[in-house]
Amino acid sequence: MLEKFYDVIVVGAGPAGTTAARFAAEQGVSVLVLEKDRDVGYPVRCGEAVSKDGIEPFIQPDQKWIASTINSFILISPDETEVKINFSRTGYILERRIFDYELGKLAAKAGATILTKAYVYDLLRENGQITGVKFEHNGEPKEVRGKIIIGADGVESRIGRFAGIKTHTKISDMECCVQFTVSNINVNPNACYFYFGTKFAPGGYLWIFPKGNDSANIGLGIGGDKAKYRSPISFMNSFFENKFPNIPKLTMISGGVPCSFTLEKIVKDNVMLVGDAARQVNPLSGGGITSGMIGGSIAGEVAGKAIKQNNLNLLHEYPKIWHQRVGKRHEIYYKIKNAIYNFSDETLNSIAHSAIKIPENERTLLSIFKIALYDKPSLIFEFAKIFFY
Amino acid sequence: MLLIEIKPNKCDFCGVCVGVCPEDAIELKEASIEIIEERCTNCAKCVWCCPIEVLIFRKDKIQQLKAKAI
């Protein structure tokens, strides 16, 4: 049965939310997770790629949610020059519906209560203080009180807005995505493919991430300022027509990735934001699973500590720790992203042509960057423009 | 007057539109989407960013809007 009060209420049961819930519950405080959808882990809105190092601190790798193990990248330029780079670390393509579910179970094991089909539509306020949330469960309006509210409600986050934080994303920073999971596909099952250029995905990239031997996620993300002129689904359809005209498509999803840097404010009063809701996404790759879990773990831990010490001022430690650990790095990635996504097709082609001349065993992202600079010194200016202006 | 229209039965409820809406004018649940007319300024950011062309901007209604304004 649902209690009337919880120390911490988490809104959203994605990886960031359930990790926040787990880290708070592990400190012995009471935690409630409210999820608007009826399942934890579904629908999946994700390319599902992560690095092994990134997730290992949070969950022991398990074959039941690993669809593929990745050991190389294949970067494809606008003229379709393929540059293979062997990855020095290990990557995974996940089965997010199982992965998220397992993270939910870990939170529950730590003592958190989880409620699905619970749509939070406002914060509860009493005497000018935020004292809980209002939500709809199975069509019935409900209320629950809590000391700390953690908004893990994704790209469409409204918890921050309810608390008075401006959370909407600039359209040029919003990668607007569409993805199909396809079957009967013949790609390298241990390589992630990235297509760049205006033909495939202007202001973003198109990906093929293998899931097992004959299945893959094929998707693309383009900046909202580009999507304005031609929609992501239209680019995706052209790609399929050209490359895989009759391929069976098992799922289709759309979604958005806020590829900026962390919101200026991720704590206000007794409200904290984590994951996509706080824009804790790696803006260069668009990956948000690992960084969302890091954000969630810090927020959960800080929230638990604040409850135990009965001192909500401690919540302000969360943004500081986050910026030290990840946030600062994301600001640099953001600048690199803007440089790369503004490269012309000719520049991308010329980098690829230089890169394939590097022997495969010496080919790394850094070596490609170096040769690109040597081959085309003007690139330095393109980067300098982005970094210094 | 609302110039943004949602094509019926097409939405995937992904939330991109909510993420870019500067006015918090879109209410999105598990399987329903609604534009709150009093808040919407017809800026069309949601239309531009929708990955699967669910939202449309009714240019044809602009004349009506102008006529109303006069």
PDB file of C-alpha atoms in Angstrom, chain A residues 45 178 180 231-234 237 252-255, chain B residues 5-15 17 28 30-33 47 50-56:
ATOM      1  CA  ARG A  45      13.633   5.467 -26.539  1.00  0.00           C
ATOM      2  CA  VAL A 178      13.793   8.276 -35.139  1.00  0.00           C
ATOM      3  CA  PHE A 180      13.849   1.307 -36.306  1.00  0.00           C
ATOM      4  CA  SER A 231      11.994  15.794 -40.968  1.00  0.00           C
ATOM      5  CA  PRO A 232      14.044  12.974 -39.431  1.00  0.00           C
ATOM      6  CA  ILE A 233      11.548  10.363 -40.673  1.00  0.00           C
ATOM      7  CA  SER A 234      11.990  11.639 -44.228  1.00  0.00           C
ATOM      8  CA  ASN A 237      12.992   6.639 -45.204  1.00  0.00           C
ATOM      9  CA  MET A 252       9.732   2.162 -34.730  1.00  0.00           C
ATOM     10  CA  ILE A 253      10.276   4.860 -32.150  1.00  0.00           C
ATOM     11  CA  SER A 254      10.836   8.582 -32.136  1.00  0.00           C
ATOM     12  CA  GLY A 255      12.561  10.597 -29.462  1.00  0.00           C
TER      13      GLY A 255
ATOM     14  CA  GLU B   5      -2.614  20.877 -35.058  1.00  0.00           C
ATOM     15  CA  ILE B   6      -1.911  17.321 -33.956  1.00  0.00           C
ATOM     16  CA  LYS B   7      -2.501  14.668 -36.601  1.00  0.00           C
ATOM     17  CA  PRO B   8      -4.696  12.032 -35.037  1.00  0.00           C
ATOM     18  CA  ASN B   9      -3.340   8.535 -34.314  1.00  0.00           C
ATOM     19  CA  LYS B  10       0.157   9.372 -35.481  1.00  0.00           C
ATOM     20  CA  CYS B  11       1.905  10.430 -32.284  1.00  0.00           C
ATOM     21  CA  ASP B  12       4.502   8.184 -30.617  1.00  0.00           C
ATOM     22  CA  PHE B  13       4.338  10.236 -27.354  1.00  0.00           C
ATOM     23  CA  CYS B  14       8.124  10.720 -27.359  1.00  0.00           C
ATOM     24  CA  GLY B  15       8.157  14.168 -25.766  1.00  0.00           C
ATOM     25  CA  CYS B  17       7.745  18.739 -28.550  1.00  0.00           C
ATOM     26  CA  LEU B  28       1.807  14.608 -22.636  1.00  0.00           C
ATOM     27  CA  GLU B  30       1.524   7.767 -21.633  1.00  0.00           C
ATOM     28  CA  ALA B  31      -0.681   7.739 -24.702  1.00  0.00           C
ATOM     29  CA  SER B  32      -2.246  11.157 -25.071  1.00  0.00           C
ATOM     30  CA  ILE B  33      -1.075  14.567 -26.178  1.00  0.00           C
ATOM     31  CA  VAL B  47       6.293  21.393 -35.347  1.00  0.00           C
ATOM     32  CA  CYS B  50       8.671  16.519 -34.292  1.00  0.00           C
ATOM     33  CA  PRO B  51      10.685  13.608 -35.753  1.00  0.00           C
ATOM     34  CA  ILE B  52       7.714  11.929 -37.419  1.00  0.00           C
ATOM     35  CA  GLU B  53       5.604  14.847 -38.710  1.00  0.00           C
ATOM     36  CA  VAL B  54       2.770  14.559 -36.215  1.00  0.00           C
ATOM     37  CA  LEU B  55       2.401  18.272 -35.553  1.00  0.00           C
ATOM     38  CA  ILE B  56       1.416  20.612 -38.344  1.00  0.00           C
TER      39      ILE B  56
END
